[in-house]
Amino acid sequence: MIFPESFSPPAPPDAGAARRPPSILLDLEAYVADRSNATTATATSRLGHTIQVTFCAADPPAMSYLCVHCPCAAESEDSGFGRVPRVVVAEGRFVLLFVRFGSRDDELFMYKGDPVSPSLERVQAGSSLTRVKEFGIVPRGDEGRHCLLVARTLAGLNPIKLELQIYSSVDQTWSTKPLPDVPGAGCTFGEKVITLGEGVLGWVDFRKGVVVCVDD
């Protein structure tokens, strides 16, 4: 599906307003548009498509947003976006984006909004992880310049066993960490992930409670 530029983006903020707002409201749906500024970063998809992401900041209550552009989207419906790219989770300077090329080529990209060197990287993940709805991001390292991407996944059904799939932006690899058996935790799958402090994530089930995982 091809999304025309006229379909979405509001007028960009003033070019003279170079300062970064202390806090923002981020639109969860990105705009499909060829916009560029000092925050623009690019990456290459699994099939060789070039994807460009630009961050457009605005003071609340106005919404900040991301513009995503792929030159191939103007070439054919098979190589273009299958749906509007969307924000999966954001924390600090990191934003995880879900992008679908064509009808079923799903990929995840991590955007880092660094004022000096913004970056975009493809997160290599299997199809089971591209279907995960709730991820957590734990900023790490010097001033949060790196991060861990964390997904809580089902490892077994009888009995229910859960594990953490953890992606490191440093070496761009996944690792697996089994979760201990905690009464009731297996029934709390989580509808939202929240950051509770440095290295602490909570998977929230609004009916049953919160499962807390600590980075150690």
PDB file of C-alpha atoms in Angstrom:
ATOM      1  CA  MET A   1       0.000   0.000   0.000  1.00  0.00           C
ATOM      2  CA  ILE A   2       1.313   3.470  -0.862  1.00  0.00           C
ATOM      3  CA  PHE A   3       0.561   6.346   1.512  1.00  0.00           C
ATOM      4  CA  PRO A   4       0.770   9.790  -0.153  1.00  0.00           C
ATOM      5  CA  GLU A   5       2.634  12.556   1.678  1.00  0.00           C
ATOM      6  CA  SER A   6      -0.466  14.719   1.675  1.00  0.00           C
ATOM      7  CA  PHE A   7      -2.103  12.028   3.829  1.00  0.00           C
ATOM      8  CA  SER A   8      -0.566  13.172   7.067  1.00  0.00           C
ATOM      9  CA  PRO A   9       2.145  15.408   8.489  1.00  0.00           C
ATOM     10  CA  PRO A  10       1.259  18.670  10.188  1.00  0.00           C
ATOM     11  CA  ALA A  11       3.432  21.705   9.534  1.00  0.00           C
ATOM     12  CA  PRO A  12       6.916  21.136  10.977  1.00  0.00           C
ATOM     13  CA  PRO A  13       7.904  23.160  14.056  1.00  0.00           C
ATOM     14  CA  ASP A  14       9.733  26.441  13.536  1.00  0.00           C
ATOM     15  CA  ALA A  15      13.231  25.866  12.176  1.00  0.00           C
ATOM     16  CA  GLY A  16      14.435  28.501  14.610  1.00  0.00           C
ATOM     17  CA  ALA A  17      13.141  26.538  17.581  1.00  0.00           C
ATOM     18  CA  ALA A  18      16.197  24.320  17.932  1.00  0.00           C
ATOM     19  CA  ARG A  19      15.778  23.675  21.621  1.00  0.00           C
ATOM     20  CA  ARG A  20      14.467  20.333  22.802  1.00  0.00           C
ATOM     21  CA  PRO A  21      11.338  20.420  24.988  1.00  0.00           C
ATOM     22  CA  PRO A  22      11.937  19.016  28.503  1.00  0.00           C
ATOM     23  CA  SER A  23       9.040  16.594  27.927  1.00  0.00           C
ATOM     24  CA  ILE A  24       6.871  15.596  24.973  1.00  0.00           C
ATOM     25  CA  LEU A  25       3.685  13.802  23.981  1.00  0.00           C
ATOM     26  CA  LEU A  26       4.604  11.319  21.250  1.00  0.00           C
ATOM     27  CA  ASP A  27       2.092  10.238  18.608  1.00  0.00           C
ATOM     28  CA  LEU A  28       2.000   6.425  18.445  1.00  0.00           C
ATOM     29  CA  GLU A  29       1.354   6.443  14.704  1.00  0.00           C
ATOM     30  CA  ALA A  30       4.208   7.722  12.570  1.00  0.00           C
ATOM     31  CA  TYR A  31       3.646   9.815   9.480  1.00  0.00           C
ATOM     32  CA  VAL A  32       4.703   8.497   6.079  1.00  0.00           C
ATOM     33  CA  ALA A  33       6.538  11.497   4.660  1.00  0.00           C
ATOM     34  CA  ASP A  34       9.936  12.530   3.345  1.00  0.00           C
ATOM     35  CA  ARG A  35      11.022  14.995   6.039  1.00  0.00           C
ATOM     36  CA  SER A  36      14.586  15.593   7.213  1.00  0.00           C
ATOM     37  CA  ASN A  37      16.352  17.646   9.867  1.00  0.00           C
ATOM     38  CA  ALA A  38      19.217  17.215  12.348  1.00  0.00           C
ATOM     39  CA  THR A  39      17.454  14.184  13.888  1.00  0.00           C
ATOM     40  CA  THR A  40      17.193  12.176  10.654  1.00  0.00           C
ATOM     41  CA  ALA A  41      18.703   8.671  10.636  1.00  0.00           C
ATOM     42  CA  THR A  42      18.595   5.798   8.137  1.00  0.00           C
ATOM     43  CA  ALA A  43      18.875   2.004   8.150  1.00  0.00           C
ATOM     44  CA  THR A  44      18.448  -0.916   5.746  1.00  0.00           C
ATOM     45  CA  SER A  45      15.656  -3.468   6.004  1.00  0.00           C
ATOM     46  CA  ARG A  46      16.076  -7.236   5.753  1.00  0.00           C
ATOM     47  CA  LEU A  47      15.229  -7.105   2.038  1.00  0.00           C
ATOM     48  CA  GLY A  48      17.492  -4.144   1.315  1.00  0.00           C
ATOM     49  CA  HIS A  49      14.974  -1.288   1.536  1.00  0.00           C
ATOM     50  CA  THR A  50      16.346   2.018   2.816  1.00  0.00           C
ATOM     51  CA  ILE A  51      14.210   3.456   5.616  1.00  0.00           C
ATOM     52  CA  GLN A  52      14.544   6.989   6.967  1.00  0.00           C
ATOM     53  CA  VAL A  53      13.189   8.253  10.308  1.00  0.00           C
ATOM     54  CA  THR A  54      12.966  11.892  11.408  1.00  0.00           C
ATOM     55  CA  PHE A  55      11.819  13.191  14.801  1.00  0.00           C
ATOM     56  CA  CYS A  56       9.689  16.354  14.904  1.00  0.00           C
ATOM     57  CA  ALA A  57       9.435  17.770  18.428  1.00  0.00           C
ATOM     58  CA  ALA A  58       6.692  20.055  19.694  1.00  0.00           C
ATOM     59  CA  ASP A  59       5.858  21.592  23.048  1.00  0.00           C
ATOM     60  CA  PRO A  60       2.868  19.922  24.787  1.00  0.00           C
ATOM     61  CA  PRO A  61      -0.057  19.895  24.416  1.00  0.00           C
ATOM     62  CA  ALA A  62       0.919  19.649  20.733  1.00  0.00           C
ATOM     63  CA  MET A  63       1.983  16.150  19.683  1.00  0.00           C
ATOM     64  CA  SER A  64       5.552  15.339  18.718  1.00  0.00           C
ATOM     65  CA  TYR A  65       5.782  12.784  15.928  1.00  0.00           C
ATOM     66  CA  LEU A  66       8.043  10.670  13.739  1.00  0.00           C
ATOM     67  CA  CYS A  67       8.166  10.841   9.954  1.00  0.00           C
ATOM     68  CA  VAL A  68       9.109   7.584   8.228  1.00  0.00           C
ATOM     69  CA  HIS A  69      10.167   7.511   4.590  1.00  0.00           C
ATOM     70  CA  CYS A  70      11.138   4.671   2.276  1.00  0.00           C
ATOM     71  CA  PRO A  71      12.009   5.488  -1.367  1.00  0.00           C
ATOM     72  CA  CYS A  72      10.704   2.059  -2.391  1.00  0.00           C
ATOM     73  CA  ALA A  73       7.218   3.052  -1.191  1.00  0.00           C
ATOM     74  CA  ALA A  74       6.847   5.233  -4.256  1.00  0.00           C
ATOM     75  CA  GLU A  75       7.831   2.405  -6.607  1.00  0.00           C
ATOM     76  CA  SER A  76       5.227  -0.308  -6.052  1.00  0.00           C
ATOM     77  CA  GLU A  77       2.668  -1.566  -3.602  1.00  0.00           C
ATOM     78  CA  ASP A  78       4.629  -4.794  -3.113  1.00  0.00           C
ATOM     79  CA  SER A  79       7.747  -3.030  -1.815  1.00  0.00           C
ATOM     80  CA  GLY A  80       6.030  -0.132  -0.020  1.00  0.00           C
ATOM     81  CA  PHE A  81       4.587   0.052   3.468  1.00  0.00           C
ATOM     82  CA  GLY A  82       1.822  -2.445   4.199  1.00  0.00           C
ATOM     83  CA  ARG A  83       0.477  -0.203   6.963  1.00  0.00           C
ATOM     84  CA  VAL A  84       1.383   3.049   8.661  1.00  0.00           C
ATOM     85  CA  PRO A  85       4.510   2.486  10.823  1.00  0.00           C
ATOM     86  CA  ARG A  86       3.762   2.719  14.542  1.00  0.00           C
ATOM     87  CA  VAL A  87       5.570   3.299  17.806  1.00  0.00           C
ATOM     88  CA  VAL A  88       5.699   0.148  19.955  1.00  0.00           C
ATOM     89  CA  VAL A  89       7.445   1.658  22.988  1.00  0.00           C
ATOM     90  CA  ALA A  90       9.552   4.711  23.826  1.00  0.00           C
ATOM     91  CA  GLU A  91      11.845   5.456  26.762  1.00  0.00           C
ATOM     92  CA  GLY A  92      14.357   8.278  27.071  1.00  0.00           C
ATOM     93  CA  ARG A  93      15.981   8.828  23.698  1.00  0.00           C
ATOM     94  CA  PHE A  94      14.932   5.400  22.341  1.00  0.00           C
ATOM     95  CA  VAL A  95      11.873   4.597  20.216  1.00  0.00           C
ATOM     96  CA  LEU A  96      10.993   1.105  18.944  1.00  0.00           C
ATOM     97  CA  LEU A  97       9.117   1.167  15.630  1.00  0.00           C
ATOM     98  CA  PHE A  98       7.044  -1.567  13.993  1.00  0.00           C
ATOM     99  CA  VAL A  99       7.228  -1.406  10.186  1.00  0.00           C
ATOM    100  CA  ARG A 100       5.467  -3.632   7.669  1.00  0.00           C
ATOM    101  CA  PHE A 101       6.748  -3.803   4.097  1.00  0.00           C
ATOM    102  CA  GLY A 102       4.328  -5.190   1.526  1.00  0.00           C
ATOM    103  CA  SER A 103       1.596  -7.412   2.909  1.00  0.00           C
ATOM    104  CA  ARG A 104       3.462  -9.411   5.573  1.00  0.00           C
ATOM    105  CA  ASP A 105       7.147  -8.481   5.897  1.00  0.00           C
ATOM    106  CA  ASP A 106       7.188  -7.256   9.519  1.00  0.00           C
ATOM    107  CA  GLU A 107      10.288  -5.676  11.040  1.00  0.00           C
ATOM    108  CA  LEU A 108      11.340  -3.789  14.161  1.00  0.00           C
ATOM    109  CA  PHE A 109      13.630  -0.737  14.127  1.00  0.00           C
ATOM    110  CA  MET A 110      15.222   1.070  17.077  1.00  0.00           C
ATOM    111  CA  TYR A 111      15.543   4.841  16.677  1.00  0.00           C
ATOM    112  CA  LYS A 112      17.863   6.784  18.984  1.00  0.00           C
ATOM    113  CA  GLY A 113      17.194  10.507  19.124  1.00  0.00           C
ATOM    114  CA  ASP A 114      20.680  11.709  19.960  1.00  0.00           C
ATOM    115  CA  PRO A 115      21.237  15.482  19.431  1.00  0.00           C
ATOM    116  CA  VAL A 116      24.747  14.829  18.030  1.00  0.00           C
ATOM    117  CA  SER A 117      24.481  11.443  16.309  1.00  0.00           C
ATOM    118  CA  PRO A 118      20.914  10.130  15.869  1.00  0.00           C
ATOM    119  CA  SER A 119      20.788   6.516  14.729  1.00  0.00           C
ATOM    120  CA  LEU A 120      18.427   3.882  13.395  1.00  0.00           C
ATOM    121  CA  GLU A 121      19.079   0.149  13.521  1.00  0.00           C
ATOM    122  CA  ARG A 122      17.125  -2.883  12.428  1.00  0.00           C
ATOM    123  CA  VAL A 123      16.362  -5.185  15.348  1.00  0.00           C
ATOM    124  CA  GLN A 124      16.759  -8.706  14.018  1.00  0.00           C
ATOM    125  CA  ALA A 125      13.857 -10.638  15.502  1.00  0.00           C
ATOM    126  CA  GLY A 126      11.875 -13.751  14.640  1.00  0.00           C
ATOM    127  CA  SER A 127       8.221 -13.626  13.656  1.00  0.00           C
ATOM    128  CA  SER A 128       7.138 -14.483  17.214  1.00  0.00           C
ATOM    129  CA  LEU A 129       8.778 -11.307  18.536  1.00  0.00           C
ATOM    130  CA  THR A 130       7.380  -9.021  15.831  1.00  0.00           C
ATOM    131  CA  ARG A 131       3.955 -10.095  17.120  1.00  0.00           C
ATOM    132  CA  VAL A 132       4.732  -9.082  20.733  1.00  0.00           C
ATOM    133  CA  LYS A 133       2.632  -6.057  21.655  1.00  0.00           C
ATOM    134  CA  GLU A 134       4.370  -4.955  24.837  1.00  0.00           C
ATOM    135  CA  PHE A 135       8.121  -4.359  25.083  1.00  0.00           C
ATOM    136  CA  GLY A 136      10.125  -2.558  27.722  1.00  0.00           C
ATOM    137  CA  ILE A 137      13.222  -0.416  27.155  1.00  0.00           C
ATOM    138  CA  VAL A 138      15.962  -0.090  29.788  1.00  0.00           C
ATOM    139  CA  PRO A 139      18.492   2.692  28.976  1.00  0.00           C
ATOM    140  CA  ARG A 140      22.063   1.632  29.815  1.00  0.00           C
ATOM    141  CA  GLY A 141      25.619   2.926  29.739  1.00  0.00           C
ATOM    142  CA  ASP A 142      27.001   6.432  29.623  1.00  0.00           C
ATOM    143  CA  GLU A 143      24.059   8.845  29.894  1.00  0.00           C
ATOM    144  CA  GLY A 144      21.721   6.157  28.558  1.00  0.00           C
ATOM    145  CA  ARG A 145      23.395   5.963  25.156  1.00  0.00           C
ATOM    146  CA  HIS A 146      22.678   2.236  24.907  1.00  0.00           C
ATOM    147  CA  CYS A 147      19.673   0.169  25.918  1.00  0.00           C
ATOM    148  CA  LEU A 148      18.199  -3.226  26.549  1.00  0.00           C
ATOM    149  CA  LEU A 149      14.961  -4.132  24.751  1.00  0.00           C
ATOM    150  CA  VAL A 150      12.946  -6.597  26.817  1.00  0.00           C
ATOM    151  CA  ALA A 151      10.009  -8.818  25.838  1.00  0.00           C
ATOM    152  CA  ARG A 152       8.223 -11.177  28.232  1.00  0.00           C
ATOM    153  CA  THR A 153       7.263 -14.276  26.259  1.00  0.00           C
ATOM    154  CA  LEU A 154       5.584 -17.623  26.830  1.00  0.00           C
ATOM    155  CA  ALA A 155       8.065 -20.514  27.102  1.00  0.00           C
ATOM    156  CA  GLY A 156       5.644 -23.314  28.034  1.00  0.00           C
ATOM    157  CA  LEU A 157       1.933 -23.972  28.517  1.00  0.00           C
ATOM    158  CA  ASN A 158       1.631 -26.914  30.896  1.00  0.00           C
ATOM    159  CA  PRO A 159       2.537 -25.565  33.341  1.00  0.00           C
ATOM    160  CA  ILE A 160       2.721 -21.949  32.186  1.00  0.00           C
ATOM    161  CA  LYS A 161       6.330 -20.795  32.050  1.00  0.00           C
ATOM    162  CA  LEU A 162       7.560 -17.343  31.099  1.00  0.00           C
ATOM    163  CA  GLU A 163      10.921 -16.016  29.999  1.00  0.00           C
ATOM    164  CA  LEU A 164      12.513 -12.716  29.093  1.00  0.00           C
ATOM    165  CA  GLN A 165      13.874 -12.172  25.597  1.00  0.00           C
ATOM    166  CA  ILE A 166      16.524  -9.430  25.932  1.00  0.00           C
ATOM    167  CA  TYR A 167      18.108  -7.481  23.085  1.00  0.00           C
ATOM    168  CA  SER A 168      21.288  -5.463  23.662  1.00  0.00           C
ATOM    169  CA  SER A 169      21.896  -2.421  21.465  1.00  0.00           C
ATOM    170  CA  VAL A 170      25.646  -2.770  22.191  1.00  0.00           C
ATOM    171  CA  ASP A 171      26.240  -6.073  20.388  1.00  0.00           C
ATOM    172  CA  GLN A 172      22.824  -6.262  18.666  1.00  0.00           C
ATOM    173  CA  THR A 173      22.098  -9.797  19.893  1.00  0.00           C
ATOM    174  CA  TRP A 174      19.280 -11.502  21.796  1.00  0.00           C
ATOM    175  CA  SER A 175      19.605 -13.528  24.989  1.00  0.00           C
ATOM    176  CA  THR A 176      17.055 -15.503  27.004  1.00  0.00           C
ATOM    177  CA  LYS A 177      16.503 -15.346  30.752  1.00  0.00           C
ATOM    178  CA  PRO A 178      14.064 -17.814  32.365  1.00  0.00           C
ATOM    179  CA  LEU A 179      11.702 -16.266  34.895  1.00  0.00           C
ATOM    180  CA  PRO A 180      11.270 -17.934  38.307  1.00  0.00           C
ATOM    181  CA  ASP A 181       7.950 -19.543  39.120  1.00  0.00           C
ATOM    182  CA  VAL A 182       5.973 -16.940  41.074  1.00  0.00           C
ATOM    183  CA  PRO A 183       2.387 -17.770  42.133  1.00  0.00           C
ATOM    184  CA  GLY A 184      -0.019 -15.917  39.876  1.00  0.00           C
ATOM    185  CA  ALA A 185       2.671 -14.393  37.651  1.00  0.00           C
ATOM    186  CA  GLY A 186       1.985 -16.814  34.809  1.00  0.00           C
ATOM    187  CA  CYS A 187      -1.613 -15.631  34.656  1.00  0.00           C
ATOM    188  CA  THR A 188      -0.592 -11.959  34.486  1.00  0.00           C
ATOM    189  CA  PHE A 189       0.336 -11.430  30.865  1.00  0.00           C
ATOM    190  CA  GLY A 190       0.454  -7.636  30.869  1.00  0.00           C
ATOM    191  CA  GLU A 191      -1.396  -4.974  28.948  1.00  0.00           C
ATOM    192  CA  LYS A 192       1.213  -2.261  29.446  1.00  0.00           C
ATOM    193  CA  VAL A 193       4.914  -2.044  30.353  1.00  0.00           C
ATOM    194  CA  ILE A 194       6.050   0.745  32.682  1.00  0.00           C
ATOM    195  CA  THR A 195       9.450   1.860  33.958  1.00  0.00           C
ATOM    196  CA  LEU A 196       9.490   1.875  37.762  1.00  0.00           C
ATOM    197  CA  GLY A 197      13.062   3.062  38.245  1.00  0.00           C
ATOM    198  CA  GLU A 198      16.541   2.491  36.910  1.00  0.00           C
ATOM    199  CA  GLY A 199      16.633  -1.059  35.528  1.00  0.00           C
ATOM    200  CA  VAL A 200      13.126  -1.945  36.822  1.00  0.00           C
ATOM    201  CA  LEU A 201      10.212  -2.799  34.516  1.00  0.00           C
ATOM    202  CA  GLY A 202       6.632  -3.654  35.418  1.00  0.00           C
ATOM    203  CA  TRP A 203       4.217  -5.668  33.254  1.00  0.00           C
ATOM    204  CA  VAL A 204       0.780  -4.358  34.173  1.00  0.00           C
ATOM    205  CA  ASP A 205      -2.401  -6.398  34.009  1.00  0.00           C
ATOM    206  CA  PHE A 206      -5.160  -3.942  34.913  1.00  0.00           C
ATOM    207  CA  ARG A 207      -7.317  -6.710  36.394  1.00  0.00           C
ATOM    208  CA  LYS A 208      -4.709  -8.783  38.243  1.00  0.00           C
ATOM    209  CA  GLY A 209      -1.703  -6.676  39.215  1.00  0.00           C
ATOM    210  CA  VAL A 210       1.902  -5.980  38.222  1.00  0.00           C
ATOM    211  CA  VAL A 211       4.792  -8.364  37.571  1.00  0.00           C
ATOM    212  CA  VAL A 212       8.076  -6.595  38.333  1.00  0.00           C
ATOM    213  CA  CYS A 213      11.388  -7.521  36.690  1.00  0.00           C
ATOM    214  CA  VAL A 214      14.691  -6.082  37.932  1.00  0.00           C
ATOM    215  CA  ASP A 215      17.778  -5.762  35.734  1.00  0.00           C
ATOM    216  CA  ASP A 216      20.626  -7.475  37.576  1.00  0.00           C
TER     217      ASP A 216
END
